[in-house]
Short mmCIF file of C-alpha atoms in Angstrom, two decimals:
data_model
loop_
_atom_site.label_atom_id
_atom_site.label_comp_id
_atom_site.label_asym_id
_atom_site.label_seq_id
_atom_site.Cartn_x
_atom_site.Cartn_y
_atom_site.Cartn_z
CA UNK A 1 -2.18 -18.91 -10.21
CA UNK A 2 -4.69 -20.77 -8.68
CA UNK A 3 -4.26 -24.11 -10.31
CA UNK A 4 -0.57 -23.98 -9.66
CA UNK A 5 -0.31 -23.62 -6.15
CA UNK A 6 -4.03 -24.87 -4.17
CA UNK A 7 -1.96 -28.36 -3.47
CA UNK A 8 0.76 -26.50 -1.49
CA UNK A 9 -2.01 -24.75 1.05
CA UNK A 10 -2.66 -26.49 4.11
CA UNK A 11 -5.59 -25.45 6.47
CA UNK A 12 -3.97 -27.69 9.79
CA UNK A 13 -0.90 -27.11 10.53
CA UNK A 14 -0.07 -30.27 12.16
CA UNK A 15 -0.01 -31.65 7.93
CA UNK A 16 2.11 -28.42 6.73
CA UNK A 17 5.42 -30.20 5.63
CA UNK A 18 8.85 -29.01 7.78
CA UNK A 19 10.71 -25.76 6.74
CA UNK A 20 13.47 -24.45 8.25
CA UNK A 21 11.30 -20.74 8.35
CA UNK A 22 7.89 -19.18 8.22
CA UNK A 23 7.42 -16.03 6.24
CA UNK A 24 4.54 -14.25 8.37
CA UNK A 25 3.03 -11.49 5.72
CA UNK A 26 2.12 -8.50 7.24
CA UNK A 27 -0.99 -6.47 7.86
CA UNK A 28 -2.34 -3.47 9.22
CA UNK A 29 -0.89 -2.05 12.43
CA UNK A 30 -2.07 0.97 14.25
CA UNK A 31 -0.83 3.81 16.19
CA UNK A 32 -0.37 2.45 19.80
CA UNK A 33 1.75 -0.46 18.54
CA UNK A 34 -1.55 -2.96 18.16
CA UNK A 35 -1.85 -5.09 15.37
CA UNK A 36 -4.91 -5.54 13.51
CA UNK A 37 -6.92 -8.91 13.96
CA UNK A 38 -5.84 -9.95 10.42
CA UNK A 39 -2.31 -9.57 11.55
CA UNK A 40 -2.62 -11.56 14.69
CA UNK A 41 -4.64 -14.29 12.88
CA UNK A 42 -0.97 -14.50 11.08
CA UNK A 43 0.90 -14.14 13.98
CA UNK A 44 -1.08 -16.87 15.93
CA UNK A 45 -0.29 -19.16 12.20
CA UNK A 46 3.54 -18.89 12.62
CA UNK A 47 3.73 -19.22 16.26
CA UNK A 48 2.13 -22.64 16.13
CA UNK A 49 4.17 -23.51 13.41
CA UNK A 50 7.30 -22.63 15.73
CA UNK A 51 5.95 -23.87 18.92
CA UNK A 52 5.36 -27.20 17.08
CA UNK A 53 8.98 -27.57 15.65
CA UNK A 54 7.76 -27.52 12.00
CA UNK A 55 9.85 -24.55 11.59
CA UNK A 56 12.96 -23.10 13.23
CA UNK A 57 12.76 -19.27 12.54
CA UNK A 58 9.87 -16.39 11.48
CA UNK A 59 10.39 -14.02 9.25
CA UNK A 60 7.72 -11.06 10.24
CA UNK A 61 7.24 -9.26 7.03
CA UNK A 62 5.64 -5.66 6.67
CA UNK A 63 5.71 -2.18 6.19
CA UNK A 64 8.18 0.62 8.53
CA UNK A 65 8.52 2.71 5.62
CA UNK A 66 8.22 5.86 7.88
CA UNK A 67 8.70 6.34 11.71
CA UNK A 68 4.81 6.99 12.30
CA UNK A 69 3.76 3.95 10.62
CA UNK A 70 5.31 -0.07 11.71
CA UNK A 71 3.87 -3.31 11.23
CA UNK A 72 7.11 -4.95 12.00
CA UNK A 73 8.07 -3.31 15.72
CA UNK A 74 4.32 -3.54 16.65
CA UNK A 75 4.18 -7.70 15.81
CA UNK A 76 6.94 -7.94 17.80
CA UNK A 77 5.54 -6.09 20.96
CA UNK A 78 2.77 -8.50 20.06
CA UNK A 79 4.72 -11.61 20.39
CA UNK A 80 6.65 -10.55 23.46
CA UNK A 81 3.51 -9.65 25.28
CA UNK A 82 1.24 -12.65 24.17
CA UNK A 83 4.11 -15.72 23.73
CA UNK A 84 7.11 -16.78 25.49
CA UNK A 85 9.68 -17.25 22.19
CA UNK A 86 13.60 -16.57 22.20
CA UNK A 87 13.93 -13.68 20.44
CA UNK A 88 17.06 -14.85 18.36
CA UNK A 89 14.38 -16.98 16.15
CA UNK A 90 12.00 -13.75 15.54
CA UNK A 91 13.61 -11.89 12.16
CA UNK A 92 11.88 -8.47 10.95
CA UNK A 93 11.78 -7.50 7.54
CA UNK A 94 10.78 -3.63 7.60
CA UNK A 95 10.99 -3.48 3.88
CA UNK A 96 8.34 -5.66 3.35
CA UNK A 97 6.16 -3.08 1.12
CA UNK A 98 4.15 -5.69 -1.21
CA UNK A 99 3.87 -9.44 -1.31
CA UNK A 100 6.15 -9.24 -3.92
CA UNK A 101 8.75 -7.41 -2.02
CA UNK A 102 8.81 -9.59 0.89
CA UNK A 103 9.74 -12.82 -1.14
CA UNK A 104 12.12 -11.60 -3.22
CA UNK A 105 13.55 -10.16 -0.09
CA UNK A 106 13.22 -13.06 1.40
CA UNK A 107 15.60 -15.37 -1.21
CA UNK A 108 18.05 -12.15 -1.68
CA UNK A 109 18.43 -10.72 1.23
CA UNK A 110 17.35 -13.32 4.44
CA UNK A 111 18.59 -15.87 2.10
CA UNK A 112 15.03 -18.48 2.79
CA UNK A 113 15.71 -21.42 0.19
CA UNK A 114 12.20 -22.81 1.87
CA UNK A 115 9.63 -21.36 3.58
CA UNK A 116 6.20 -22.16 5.40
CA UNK A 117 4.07 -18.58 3.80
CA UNK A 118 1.43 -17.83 6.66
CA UNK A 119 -1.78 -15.37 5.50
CA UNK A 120 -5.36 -16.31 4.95
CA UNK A 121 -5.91 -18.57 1.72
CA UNK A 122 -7.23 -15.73 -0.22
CA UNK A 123 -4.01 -14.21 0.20
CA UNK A 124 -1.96 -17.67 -0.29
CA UNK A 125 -1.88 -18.31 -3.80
CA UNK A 126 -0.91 -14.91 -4.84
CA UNK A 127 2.07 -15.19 -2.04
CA UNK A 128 2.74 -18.91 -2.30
CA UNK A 129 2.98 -18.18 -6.66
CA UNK A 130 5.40 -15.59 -6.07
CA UNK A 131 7.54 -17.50 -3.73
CA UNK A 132 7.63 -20.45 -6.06
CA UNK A 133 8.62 -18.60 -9.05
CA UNK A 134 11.32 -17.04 -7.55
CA UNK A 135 12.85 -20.47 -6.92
CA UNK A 136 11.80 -20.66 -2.66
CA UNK A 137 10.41 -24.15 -2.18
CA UNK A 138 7.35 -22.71 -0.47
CA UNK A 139 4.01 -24.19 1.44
CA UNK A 140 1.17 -22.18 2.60
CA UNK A 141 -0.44 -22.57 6.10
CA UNK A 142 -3.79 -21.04 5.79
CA UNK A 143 -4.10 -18.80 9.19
CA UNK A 144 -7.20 -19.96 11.22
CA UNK A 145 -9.65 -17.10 11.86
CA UNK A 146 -9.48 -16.44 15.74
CA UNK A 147 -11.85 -13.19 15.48
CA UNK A 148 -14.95 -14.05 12.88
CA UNK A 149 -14.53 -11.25 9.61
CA UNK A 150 -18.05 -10.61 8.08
CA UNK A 151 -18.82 -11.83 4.51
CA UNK A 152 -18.37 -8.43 3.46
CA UNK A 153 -15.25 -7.88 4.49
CA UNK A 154 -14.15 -11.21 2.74
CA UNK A 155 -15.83 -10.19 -0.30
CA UNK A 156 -14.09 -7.12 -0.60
CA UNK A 157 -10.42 -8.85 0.05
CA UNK A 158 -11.03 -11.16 -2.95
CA UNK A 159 -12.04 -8.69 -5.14
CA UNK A 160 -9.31 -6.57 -4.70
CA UNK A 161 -7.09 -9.88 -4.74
CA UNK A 162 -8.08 -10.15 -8.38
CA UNK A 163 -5.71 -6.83 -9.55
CA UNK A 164 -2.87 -7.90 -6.80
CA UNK A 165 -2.53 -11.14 -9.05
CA UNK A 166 -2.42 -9.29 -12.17
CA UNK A 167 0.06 -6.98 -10.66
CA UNK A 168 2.23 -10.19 -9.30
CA UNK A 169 1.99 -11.80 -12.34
CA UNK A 170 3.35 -8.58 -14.38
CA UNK A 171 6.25 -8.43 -11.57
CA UNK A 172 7.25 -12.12 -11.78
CA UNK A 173 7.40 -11.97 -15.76
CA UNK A 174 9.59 -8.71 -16.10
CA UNK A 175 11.62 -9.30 -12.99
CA UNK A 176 11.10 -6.15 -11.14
CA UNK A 177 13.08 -5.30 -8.46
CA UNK A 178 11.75 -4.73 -5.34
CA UNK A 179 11.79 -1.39 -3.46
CA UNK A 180 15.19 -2.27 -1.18
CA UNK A 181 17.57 -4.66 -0.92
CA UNK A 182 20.56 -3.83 1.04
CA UNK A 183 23.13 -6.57 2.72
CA UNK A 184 22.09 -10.28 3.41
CA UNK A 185 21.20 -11.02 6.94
CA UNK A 186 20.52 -15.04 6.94
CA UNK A 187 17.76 -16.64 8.22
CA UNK A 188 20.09 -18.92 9.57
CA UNK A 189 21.76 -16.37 12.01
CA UNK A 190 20.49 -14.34 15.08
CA UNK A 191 17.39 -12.56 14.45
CA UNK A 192 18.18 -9.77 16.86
CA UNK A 193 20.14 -8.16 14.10
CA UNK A 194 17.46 -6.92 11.99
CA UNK A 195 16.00 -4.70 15.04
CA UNK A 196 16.13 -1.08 14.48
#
């Protein structure tokens, strides 16, 4: 997984190749509509991207699987508060349960034929394999760390990133089906329409 996808991860984004989107992957949000320092590391990864023309549109991926929990909503309060953006080029993908989910979702139902992934490299090559082998002609920008994370922390990520890549592997060989899929909305429209 490794092997097949380290020469699609770029760590500047002034080198990461033009796409007409960038799939933001979420992370944890929290009660008061904040987003966690991974997530804005992300967020911060596909602004720039934006800002600097090498992509048109973001697709914010994450979890708003219940009413009490939503990592979509609150990166979105996030980017209106902290960027100035038209809002037509921000897309949310509530469904986005797993990195798995997200990039199926993002061929079947946003339609993404190519795709800038944004996460931390750890997280890249697990993301950027799935996205590849589901036919989306994929690079990875590797988010910059804006708020230092202590070795420990890092350690523990990669360690559980070892089962994730089992568990994508298993999901990309049998085809599974993500959680939803419901009716396209293309990346190519008006991103105001996937607001709830």
């Amino acid at each position: 997984m490794i092997a097949s996808t380290r020469n699609y991860i770029y760590a500047n984004s002034a080198l990461v190749p033009k796409r007409y989107a960038a799939i933001v992957l979420g992370a944890k949000a929290y009660a008061n509509n904040a987003v966690s320092f991974v997530f804005r590391d992300r967020i911060a990864g596909g602004m720039s991207l934006l800002e600097s023309g090498t992509v048109q549109k973001l697709l914010i991926s994450g979890d708003h699987g219940q009413k009490s929990y939503d990592e979509v909503n609150a990166a979105l309060s996030y980017i209106n508060t902290m960027y100035h953006v038209d809002d037509s080029c921000i897309f949310l993908d509530h469904a986005g349960f797993s990195t798995y989910d997200t990039m199926y979702r993002a061929r079947d139902v946003f339609c993404v034929r190519e795709a800038a992934v944004v996460t931390q490299r750890f997280h890249l090559y697990r993301a950027l394999y799935i996205a590849r082998k589901l036919g989306i002609d994929a690079v990875g920008y590797s988010a910059p760390e804006q708020n230092r994370f202590r070795r420990e922390i890092k350690i523990q990520w990669e360690l559980r990133e070892i089962l994730a890549r089992v568990k994508a592997f298993f999901a990309v060989s049998f085809c599974a089906k993500p959680k939803y899929l419901g009716e396209q909305l293309p990346i190519t429209g008006d991103g105001r329409m996937t607001r709830d």
